[in-house]
Coordinates of C-alpha atoms in Angstrom, one line a residue:
M1 CA 36.5 -13.8 49.6
S2 CA 36.4 -17.4 48.8
G3 CA 33.4 -19.9 49.5
A4 CA 35.7 -21.7 52.1
D5 CA 36.2 -18.3 53.9
N6 CA 32.5 -17.6 54.2
V7 CA 31.0 -21.0 55.1
V8 CA 33.7 -21.6 57.8
W9 CA 34.3 -18.7 60.2
L10 CA 37.9 -17.7 59.9
G11 CA 39.9 -17.8 63.2
T12 CA 37.5 -20.3 64.7
P13 CA 39.4 -23.2 66.4
A14 CA 38.9 -26.7 65.4
F15 CA 35.9 -28.7 66.7
P16 CA 37.7 -30.4 69.6
E17 CA 39.2 -27.3 71.1
A18 CA 35.9 -25.2 70.5
A19 CA 33.8 -28.0 72.1
R20 CA 36.0 -28.1 75.1
D21 CA 35.2 -24.4 75.8
A22 CA 31.7 -25.0 75.1
L23 CA 31.3 -28.0 77.6
A24 CA 32.5 -25.7 80.3
D25 CA 29.6 -23.3 79.8
T26 CA 26.9 -24.8 82.1
R27 CA 24.2 -22.2 81.2
L28 CA 24.8 -22.9 77.5
R29 CA 24.3 -26.6 78.0
A30 CA 21.1 -26.1 80.2
N31 CA 19.7 -23.9 77.4
L32 CA 20.5 -26.4 74.7
R33 CA 19.1 -29.3 76.7
R34 CA 15.7 -27.6 77.4
A35 CA 15.2 -26.3 73.9
T36 CA 16.2 -29.6 72.0
A37 CA 14.2 -31.8 74.3
T38 CA 11.1 -29.6 73.8
I39 CA 11.3 -29.4 70.1
R40 CA 12.3 -33.1 69.9
D41 CA 9.1 -34.1 71.9
K42 CA 6.8 -32.0 69.8
R43 CA 8.3 -33.5 66.6
L44 CA 7.8 -37.0 67.7
A45 CA 4.2 -36.3 68.8
V46 CA 2.9 -34.6 65.5
A47 CA 4.9 -37.2 63.3
A48 CA 3.1 -40.1 65.1
E49 CA -0.2 -38.6 64.1
L50 CA 0.4 -39.5 60.4
D51 CA -0.1 -43.2 59.5
D52 CA 2.1 -42.6 56.3
W53 CA 5.0 -40.8 57.9
E54 CA 7.6 -43.3 56.9
E55 CA 6.1 -43.5 53.5
L56 CA 6.3 -39.7 53.1
R57 CA 10.1 -40.0 54.2
E58 CA 10.7 -42.6 51.6
R59 CA 8.9 -40.4 48.9
A60 CA 10.8 -37.2 49.8
A61 CA 14.2 -39.2 49.7
A62 CA 13.2 -40.5 46.1
I63 CA 12.3 -37.0 44.9
K64 CA 15.6 -35.7 46.2
R65 CA 17.6 -38.5 44.7
H66 CA 15.9 -38.0 41.3
T67 CA 16.4 -34.2 41.5
L68 CA 20.1 -34.5 42.3
R69 CA 20.7 -37.0 39.4
H70 CA 19.1 -34.5 36.9
L71 CA 19.8 -31.2 38.5
D72 CA 21.1 -29.5 35.6
H73 CA 17.9 -30.3 33.7
H74 CA 15.7 -29.1 36.5
L75 CA 17.5 -26.0 37.0
L76 CA 17.1 -24.9 33.3
R77 CA 13.4 -25.7 33.6
L78 CA 13.2 -23.5 36.7
E79 CA 15.1 -20.6 34.8
K80 CA 12.7 -20.9 31.9
A81 CA 9.7 -20.9 34.1
V82 CA 10.7 -17.9 36.4
T83 CA 11.6 -15.9 33.2
A84 CA 8.3 -16.7 31.6
A85 CA 6.7 -15.3 34.7
G86 CA 8.5 -11.9 34.7
G87 CA 11.4 -12.7 36.9
T88 CA 15.2 -12.5 36.3
V89 CA 17.5 -15.5 37.0
H90 CA 21.2 -14.9 37.8
W91 CA 23.9 -17.7 38.2
A92 CA 26.5 -17.4 40.7
A93 CA 29.4 -19.8 40.7
D94 CA 30.6 -18.8 44.1
A95 CA 30.0 -16.6 47.2
A96 CA 32.0 -13.6 45.7
E97 CA 29.9 -13.7 42.4
A98 CA 26.7 -13.9 44.4
N99 CA 27.7 -10.9 46.5
R100 CA 28.5 -8.9 43.5
I101 CA 25.2 -9.7 41.9
V102 CA 23.1 -8.8 44.9
T103 CA 25.0 -5.6 45.5
R104 CA 24.7 -4.5 41.9
L105 CA 21.0 -5.2 42.0
V106 CA 20.5 -3.2 45.2
K107 CA 22.6 -0.3 44.0
A108 CA 20.5 -0.2 40.6
T109 CA 17.5 0.7 42.7
G110 CA 19.1 3.6 44.4
E111 CA 18.4 2.3 47.9
R112 CA 21.1 1.9 50.7
E113 CA 19.0 -0.4 53.0
V114 CA 17.3 -3.9 52.7
V115 CA 15.1 -6.0 54.8
K116 CA 15.9 -9.8 55.0
V117 CA 13.9 -12.9 55.8
K118 CA 16.0 -15.6 57.3
S119 CA 18.2 -17.2 54.7
M120 CA 21.2 -19.6 55.6
A121 CA 22.4 -19.2 51.9
T122 CA 23.0 -15.4 52.5
Q123 CA 24.9 -16.3 55.9
E124 CA 27.0 -18.8 53.9
I125 CA 28.3 -16.3 51.3
G126 CA 28.6 -13.4 54.0
L127 CA 26.0 -11.1 52.1
N128 CA 25.4 -8.7 55.0
E129 CA 29.2 -8.0 55.3
A130 CA 29.4 -7.7 51.5
L131 CA 26.7 -5.1 51.4
A132 CA 28.0 -3.3 54.3
E133 CA 31.3 -2.6 52.4
A134 CA 29.2 -1.2 49.6
G135 CA 27.5 1.2 52.0
I136 CA 24.3 -0.8 52.1
R137 CA 22.7 -1.8 55.6
A138 CA 20.9 -5.2 55.8
Y139 CA 18.4 -5.7 58.7
E140 CA 17.5 -9.1 59.8
T141 CA 13.8 -9.5 60.4
D142 CA 13.5 -12.9 61.9
L143 CA 13.5 -12.4 65.7
A144 CA 16.3 -14.9 66.3
E145 CA 18.3 -13.5 63.6
L146 CA 17.7 -9.9 64.9
I147 CA 19.0 -11.0 68.3
V148 CA 22.0 -12.3 66.8
Q149 CA 22.7 -9.4 64.5
L150 CA 22.1 -6.8 67.2
G151 CA 24.5 -8.8 69.6
G152 CA 27.3 -9.0 66.9
D153 CA 26.9 -12.8 67.4
R154 CA 26.7 -15.8 65.1
P155 CA 23.8 -18.3 64.5
S156 CA 24.2 -21.4 66.6
H157 CA 21.1 -23.5 65.4
I158 CA 19.5 -23.8 62.0
L159 CA 15.9 -23.2 63.3
V160 CA 16.5 -21.2 66.5
P161 CA 19.7 -19.2 65.7
A162 CA 19.8 -17.5 69.2
I163 CA 19.1 -20.7 71.1
H164 CA 22.3 -20.1 73.0
R165 CA 20.9 -16.7 74.5
G166 CA 18.8 -16.4 77.5
R167 CA 15.9 -14.0 78.1
S168 CA 17.9 -11.6 80.3
E169 CA 20.8 -11.6 77.7
I170 CA 18.2 -10.7 75.1
R171 CA 16.9 -7.8 77.1
E172 CA 20.4 -6.4 77.5
I173 CA 21.1 -6.6 73.9
F174 CA 17.8 -4.9 73.0
L175 CA 18.4 -2.0 75.5
R176 CA 22.0 -1.5 74.5
E177 CA 21.8 -1.9 70.6
M178 CA 18.3 -1.3 69.2
G179 CA 18.8 2.4 69.1
D180 CA 21.9 2.2 67.0
W181 CA 20.0 0.2 64.4
G182 CA 16.5 2.1 64.4
R183 CA 13.7 2.4 67.0
P184 CA 15.2 1.9 70.5
A185 CA 13.8 -0.5 72.9
P186 CA 11.1 0.7 75.3
D187 CA 12.0 2.2 78.7
G188 CA 11.6 -0.2 81.4
L189 CA 11.9 -3.3 79.1
G190 CA 11.6 -6.5 81.1
D191 CA 12.6 -9.9 80.0
D192 CA 9.3 -11.4 79.7
P193 CA 9.0 -13.2 76.2
R194 CA 5.8 -11.1 75.2
D195 CA 7.6 -7.9 76.1
L196 CA 10.7 -8.8 74.1
A197 CA 8.6 -9.9 71.2
E198 CA 6.6 -6.5 71.2
A199 CA 9.9 -4.7 71.3
A200 CA 11.2 -6.4 68.4
R201 CA 7.9 -6.0 66.5
L202 CA 7.8 -2.2 67.0
H203 CA 11.6 -2.0 66.1
L204 CA 11.0 -3.9 62.8
R205 CA 7.7 -2.4 61.6
E206 CA 9.2 0.9 60.6
K207 CA 11.7 -0.9 58.5
F208 CA 9.0 -3.1 56.9
L209 CA 7.1 0.1 55.9
R210 CA 10.2 2.0 54.7
C211 CA 12.6 -0.3 52.9
K212 CA 12.0 -0.8 49.1
V213 CA 14.2 -3.7 48.6
A214 CA 14.1 -7.3 50.4
V215 CA 16.5 -10.2 50.2
S216 CA 15.2 -13.8 51.0
G217 CA 16.1 -17.1 50.9
A218 CA 14.1 -20.2 49.6
N219 CA 13.0 -23.3 51.1
F220 CA 11.9 -24.8 47.8
A221 CA 11.3 -23.8 44.2
A222 CA 9.2 -25.8 41.7
A223 CA 10.8 -26.1 38.3
D224 CA 7.6 -26.5 36.3
T225 CA 6.0 -23.4 37.4
G226 CA 8.8 -21.1 38.7
T227 CA 7.1 -21.0 42.0
V228 CA 9.4 -20.1 45.1
V229 CA 8.4 -21.0 48.6
V230 CA 9.3 -19.6 52.0
V231 CA 7.9 -21.0 55.1
E232 CA 8.3 -19.3 58.5
S233 CA 6.4 -18.7 61.8
E234 CA 6.5 -15.0 62.6
G235 CA 5.0 -13.1 59.6
N236 CA 8.1 -11.3 59.0
G237 CA 8.8 -13.3 55.8
R238 CA 5.3 -12.3 54.4
M239 CA 6.1 -8.6 55.1
C240 CA 9.4 -8.9 53.2
L241 CA 8.0 -10.8 50.4
T242 CA 5.0 -8.5 49.7
L243 CA 5.7 -4.9 50.7
P244 CA 9.1 -4.0 48.9
D245 CA 9.2 -3.0 45.3
T246 CA 12.2 -5.4 44.6
L247 CA 12.7 -8.9 45.9
I248 CA 16.0 -10.6 45.5
T249 CA 16.1 -14.3 46.4
V250 CA 19.4 -16.2 46.9
M251 CA 18.8 -20.0 46.6
G252 CA 21.2 -22.8 46.7
I253 CA 20.7 -25.0 43.5
E254 CA 19.9 -28.1 45.4
K255 CA 16.6 -26.5 46.6
V256 CA 14.8 -27.1 43.3
L257 CA 12.0 -29.5 43.0
P258 CA 10.8 -31.1 39.6
S259 CA 7.2 -30.2 40.1
F260 CA 4.8 -27.9 42.0
A261 CA 3.0 -31.3 43.2
D262 CA 6.2 -32.4 45.0
L263 CA 5.5 -29.6 47.6
D264 CA 2.7 -31.8 48.9
V265 CA 5.2 -34.1 50.3
F266 CA 7.7 -31.7 51.8
L267 CA 5.2 -29.2 53.2
Q268 CA 4.1 -32.1 55.4
L269 CA 7.6 -33.2 56.5
L270 CA 9.1 -29.8 57.1
P271 CA 7.1 -28.2 59.7
R272 CA 6.7 -31.4 61.8
S273 CA 10.4 -32.1 61.7
S274 CA 11.6 -28.5 62.4
T275 CA 9.0 -26.8 64.8
G276 CA 6.9 -29.8 65.7
E277 CA 3.9 -28.2 64.1
R278 CA 1.3 -29.7 61.5
M279 CA 2.1 -26.6 59.2
N280 CA 4.0 -23.5 59.2
P281 CA 1.8 -20.4 60.3
Y282 CA 3.1 -18.6 57.2
T283 CA 3.6 -20.4 53.8
S284 CA 4.5 -17.9 51.2
L285 CA 4.5 -18.8 47.4
W286 CA 5.1 -16.5 44.6
T287 CA 5.6 -17.1 40.7
G288 CA 7.5 -14.2 39.1
V289 CA 5.8 -10.9 39.4
T290 CA 2.0 -9.9 39.0
E291 CA 0.9 -6.4 38.3
G292 CA -0.6 -4.8 41.4
D293 CA 0.3 -7.6 43.7
G294 CA 3.7 -7.7 45.5
P295 CA 7.1 -6.6 44.2
T296 CA 7.3 -5.3 40.7
N297 CA 10.8 -6.8 40.3
F298 CA 11.9 -10.2 41.0
H299 CA 15.5 -11.7 40.9
L300 CA 16.5 -15.2 41.6
V301 CA 20.1 -15.9 42.4
L302 CA 21.0 -19.6 41.9
L303 CA 24.0 -20.3 44.1
D304 CA 26.6 -23.0 43.6
N305 CA 29.5 -22.2 45.9
G306 CA 30.7 -25.9 46.0
R307 CA 27.6 -27.8 45.5
T308 CA 28.6 -29.0 42.0
A309 CA 31.7 -30.5 43.5
T310 CA 29.6 -32.0 46.3
L311 CA 27.3 -33.4 43.7
A312 CA 30.2 -35.3 42.1
D313 CA 30.8 -37.4 45.3
E314 CA 28.3 -40.4 45.0
V315 CA 28.3 -41.0 48.7
G316 CA 28.4 -37.5 50.0
R317 CA 26.0 -35.9 47.6
Q318 CA 23.1 -37.0 49.7
A319 CA 23.8 -34.1 52.0
L320 CA 22.4 -31.9 49.3
S321 CA 19.0 -33.4 49.9
C322 CA 18.8 -31.5 53.3
I323 CA 15.7 -29.3 53.7
R324 CA 17.1 -27.4 56.7
C325 CA 14.6 -28.8 59.3
S326 CA 17.3 -29.1 62.0
A327 CA 15.7 -32.4 63.2
C328 CA 19.2 -34.0 63.2
L329 CA 20.6 -31.3 65.5
N330 CA 17.8 -31.9 68.1
V331 CA 18.5 -35.4 68.6
C332 CA 22.3 -35.1 68.4
P333 CA 24.1 -35.8 71.7
V334 CA 27.1 -33.9 70.6
Y335 CA 25.3 -30.8 69.5
E336 CA 23.2 -30.8 72.6
R337 CA 26.4 -30.6 74.8
T338 CA 28.4 -28.2 72.6
G339 CA 25.9 -26.1 70.7
G340 CA 26.4 -24.8 67.2
H341 CA 29.3 -22.3 67.6
A342 CA 31.8 -25.3 68.3
Y343 CA 31.3 -26.4 64.5
G344 CA 32.7 -23.2 63.2
S345 CA 30.3 -23.1 60.4
V346 CA 27.0 -21.6 59.4
Y347 CA 25.7 -25.2 59.2
P348 CA 26.2 -26.8 62.7
G349 CA 25.3 -30.1 64.1
P350 CA 25.3 -33.5 62.2
I351 CA 24.3 -32.0 58.7
G352 CA 27.0 -29.3 59.1
A353 CA 29.6 -32.0 59.9
V354 CA 28.9 -33.7 56.4
L355 CA 27.9 -30.5 54.4
T356 CA 30.6 -27.9 55.3
P357 CA 33.6 -30.1 54.6
Q358 CA 32.2 -30.9 51.2
L359 CA 31.4 -27.3 50.4
V360 CA 34.8 -26.0 51.5
G361 CA 37.0 -29.0 51.0
V362 CA 37.7 -31.6 53.6
E363 CA 41.2 -30.3 54.2
N364 CA 39.6 -26.9 55.4
A365 CA 37.2 -28.6 57.9
S366 CA 39.0 -31.8 58.6
S367 CA 37.8 -32.0 62.3
L368 CA 34.0 -31.8 61.4
P369 CA 33.7 -35.4 60.3
F370 CA 34.7 -36.5 63.6
A371 CA 32.2 -34.4 65.6
S372 CA 29.9 -37.2 65.9
T373 CA 29.3 -40.4 67.9
L374 CA 28.0 -42.3 64.8
C375 CA 24.9 -43.2 67.0
G376 CA 22.6 -42.8 63.9
A377 CA 19.9 -40.8 65.7
C378 CA 20.4 -38.1 63.0
Y379 CA 19.6 -40.7 60.3
D380 CA 16.5 -41.9 62.2
A381 CA 15.2 -38.3 62.5
C382 CA 15.9 -36.9 58.9
P383 CA 12.8 -36.4 57.1
V384 CA 14.7 -37.1 53.9
K385 CA 16.6 -40.1 55.0
I386 CA 20.1 -38.8 54.6
N387 CA 22.4 -41.4 55.9
I388 CA 24.6 -38.9 57.8
P389 CA 26.7 -41.7 59.5
E390 CA 27.6 -43.2 56.3
V391 CA 28.8 -39.8 54.9
L392 CA 30.7 -39.1 58.2
V393 CA 32.6 -42.4 57.8
H394 CA 33.2 -41.5 54.1
L395 CA 34.6 -38.0 55.0
R396 CA 36.6 -39.3 57.8
A397 CA 38.6 -41.4 55.3
E398 CA 39.0 -38.5 53.1
A399 CA 40.1 -36.4 55.9
V400 CA 42.8 -39.0 57.1
E401 CA 44.0 -39.3 53.4
A402 CA 44.2 -35.5 53.1
R403 CA 46.4 -35.3 56.4
R404 CA 48.5 -38.1 55.1
R405 CA 49.4 -36.4 51.8
S406 CA 50.1 -33.0 53.7
R407 CA 52.7 -34.7 55.9
L408 CA 56.3 -35.3 55.1
L409 CA 56.7 -38.1 57.6
P410 CA 54.1 -40.7 58.7
T411 CA 52.4 -40.2 62.2
A412 CA 52.8 -42.4 65.0
E413 CA 49.2 -43.7 64.3
A414 CA 50.1 -44.6 60.8
L415 CA 53.3 -46.4 61.8
A416 CA 51.3 -48.3 64.5
M417 CA 48.7 -49.4 62.0
K418 CA 51.6 -50.4 59.6
A419 CA 53.2 -52.5 62.3
A420 CA 49.9 -54.1 63.4
G421 CA 49.3 -55.2 59.9
W422 CA 52.8 -56.7 59.6
V423 CA 52.1 -58.7 62.9
M424 CA 48.5 -59.9 61.8
S425 CA 49.6 -60.9 58.4
S426 CA 51.6 -63.9 60.0
P427 CA 50.0 -66.5 62.3
K428 CA 53.2 -67.0 64.0
R429 CA 54.0 -63.4 64.7
L430 CA 50.3 -62.9 65.8
A431 CA 50.7 -65.7 68.3
A432 CA 54.0 -64.3 69.6
A433 CA 52.2 -60.8 70.0
H434 CA 49.5 -62.6 71.9
R435 CA 51.9 -64.0 74.3
L436 CA 53.8 -60.7 74.9
V437 CA 50.7 -58.6 75.4
A438 CA 49.3 -61.3 77.9
L439 CA 52.4 -61.2 79.7
G440 CA 52.9 -57.5 79.7
A441 CA 49.2 -56.9 80.8
R442 CA 49.6 -59.2 83.8
L443 CA 52.4 -57.0 85.0
V444 CA 50.6 -53.8 84.9
A445 CA 47.1 -54.8 85.6
R446 CA 45.4 -54.3 88.9
D447 CA 42.2 -56.1 89.8
G448 CA 41.8 -57.1 86.1
L449 CA 42.2 -53.5 84.8
I450 CA 44.9 -51.5 83.1
G451 CA 45.3 -48.0 84.4
A452 CA 46.9 -45.1 82.6
L453 CA 49.9 -46.0 80.5
P454 CA 52.7 -43.6 79.7
G455 CA 53.6 -42.1 76.3
P456 CA 51.2 -41.9 73.4
L457 CA 48.6 -44.3 75.0
T458 CA 48.0 -41.8 77.8
R459 CA 45.2 -40.0 76.0
W460 CA 43.2 -43.2 75.6
T461 CA 44.1 -45.0 78.9
G462 CA 43.9 -42.0 81.2
T463 CA 40.0 -41.7 80.6
R464 CA 39.1 -45.3 80.5
D465 CA 39.2 -48.4 82.4
T466 CA 40.7 -51.1 80.1
P467 CA 40.2 -54.7 80.9
A468 CA 43.4 -56.7 80.9
P469 CA 43.8 -59.1 77.9
A470 CA 42.8 -62.7 78.6
Q471 CA 45.7 -64.9 79.5
E472 CA 44.7 -67.2 76.9
S473 CA 44.2 -66.1 73.3
L474 CA 41.1 -67.1 71.0
R475 CA 43.5 -69.0 68.9
G476 CA 44.8 -70.8 71.9
W477 CA 41.6 -71.6 73.3
W478 CA 40.4 -72.9 70.0
R479 CA 43.3 -75.3 69.5
R480 CA 43.1 -76.5 73.2
T481 CA 39.2 -77.1 73.1
K482 CA 39.5 -78.5 69.5
T483 CA 42.0 -81.0 70.6
M484 CA 40.1 -81.9 73.7
N485 CA 36.9 -82.4 71.7
E486 CA 38.7 -84.6 69.0
T487 CA 40.3 -86.7 71.8
Q488 CA 37.0 -87.1 73.6
G489 CA 35.3 -88.0 70.3
R490 CA 37.7 -90.6 69.3
T491 CA 37.5 -92.1 73.0
T492 CA 33.8 -92.2 72.6
A493 CA 33.8 -93.9 69.2
E494 CA 36.3 -96.5 70.5
E495 CA 34.2 -97.3 73.6
E496 CA 31.0 -97.8 71.2
G497 CA 33.1 -99.9 68.9
R498 CA 33.9 -102.3 71.8
R499 CA 30.3 -102.6 72.8

């Protein structure tokens, strides 16, 4: 299976079609509006507490820029430090290779089940499905990921993957599915959040105590010490990272930081930007293996899967700075109305619209760069100052060019643009066009507005009130007023001369 097959869900329609279906789901829109508004307000409040918030953002952006420019150097430093601390580093060029490595490592332990702490990288490569094909069952332990897994669903938010589900839906999923995955839900389970959390806690505890292998992601890794970091809010990560005998971490190569000291910046930015908290309830850091403390075997799988190709794009590479905080999702007017599934990718929202096309190739996700209003709210919210609108415009140009190359004949839009260029390249032709447009507009306009027009213009004019063009063009107005001013100036000068 290719990287493109994994990052983008096969069979998912393009964004415009998927968004149209999502917009018709009023409950989904209500859930998204409440959740994103709550997180957004909390983020603004805790960010305002720091006088140096903007300086932290600048510092984080500078660290990421430096790291990406010297990524090969810092990855080799990380490998050396992890190995010196007793861990083993594996390099995976794509999803298929990463899945083979993890499957082989699990099989080597003799185990047939693993517990997982939330990892977008493993979702990106389809690890759960690959393990299942090898007869290994993976259990998600993050509450929202558990809901998604039990429901046979897909995540729709980076931070809150089950944001599209309501309490009553979660209750039904627990009652229906938990027994097939382990301990069943308690009889008479209600939809109170505390009761649902307790049911999940009981269901997962036996897995934490039984499983000998864990698979994790990584928020950061320090190249100088080999320290890997996972931040989370429920404690499930701490259980996965300390109880099993073998820990396998799958990490995108862009997550490396030059030094342990750099964590000071990112561990202030990440919790405030993601959950609206001053710090994460659980911040787990480990360096290799330590006798008598935690797993006895540690494997770090460094995943490329399109990242090196993205790094080659001088404009688009800034998307690799993302720290997966989801702040851009929570301020995006498009995401708030469509949800994450419409993006057809593990990475939804504004960051998904710029990251996914680069990881899989623009031609395989050509609608995503257009899934934005370009309002810039995502850029303002991003803690590492990724200029998402700039990358979106850059990728739109690439998407248009890719479509042009794939067509034998030019599109109507391309022909129209070529004709417009021909008209505008000549002042005489442009003046004639102005006169024709003004005449035609007066014939079809009513009350100064043009209604729906037939043919290819229907999609535009059918949903907009278009003002009729002015009867006088700018060029005509300029010539007329310039002549009047010059005449008036000469008259004034002559009068002053006679005096």
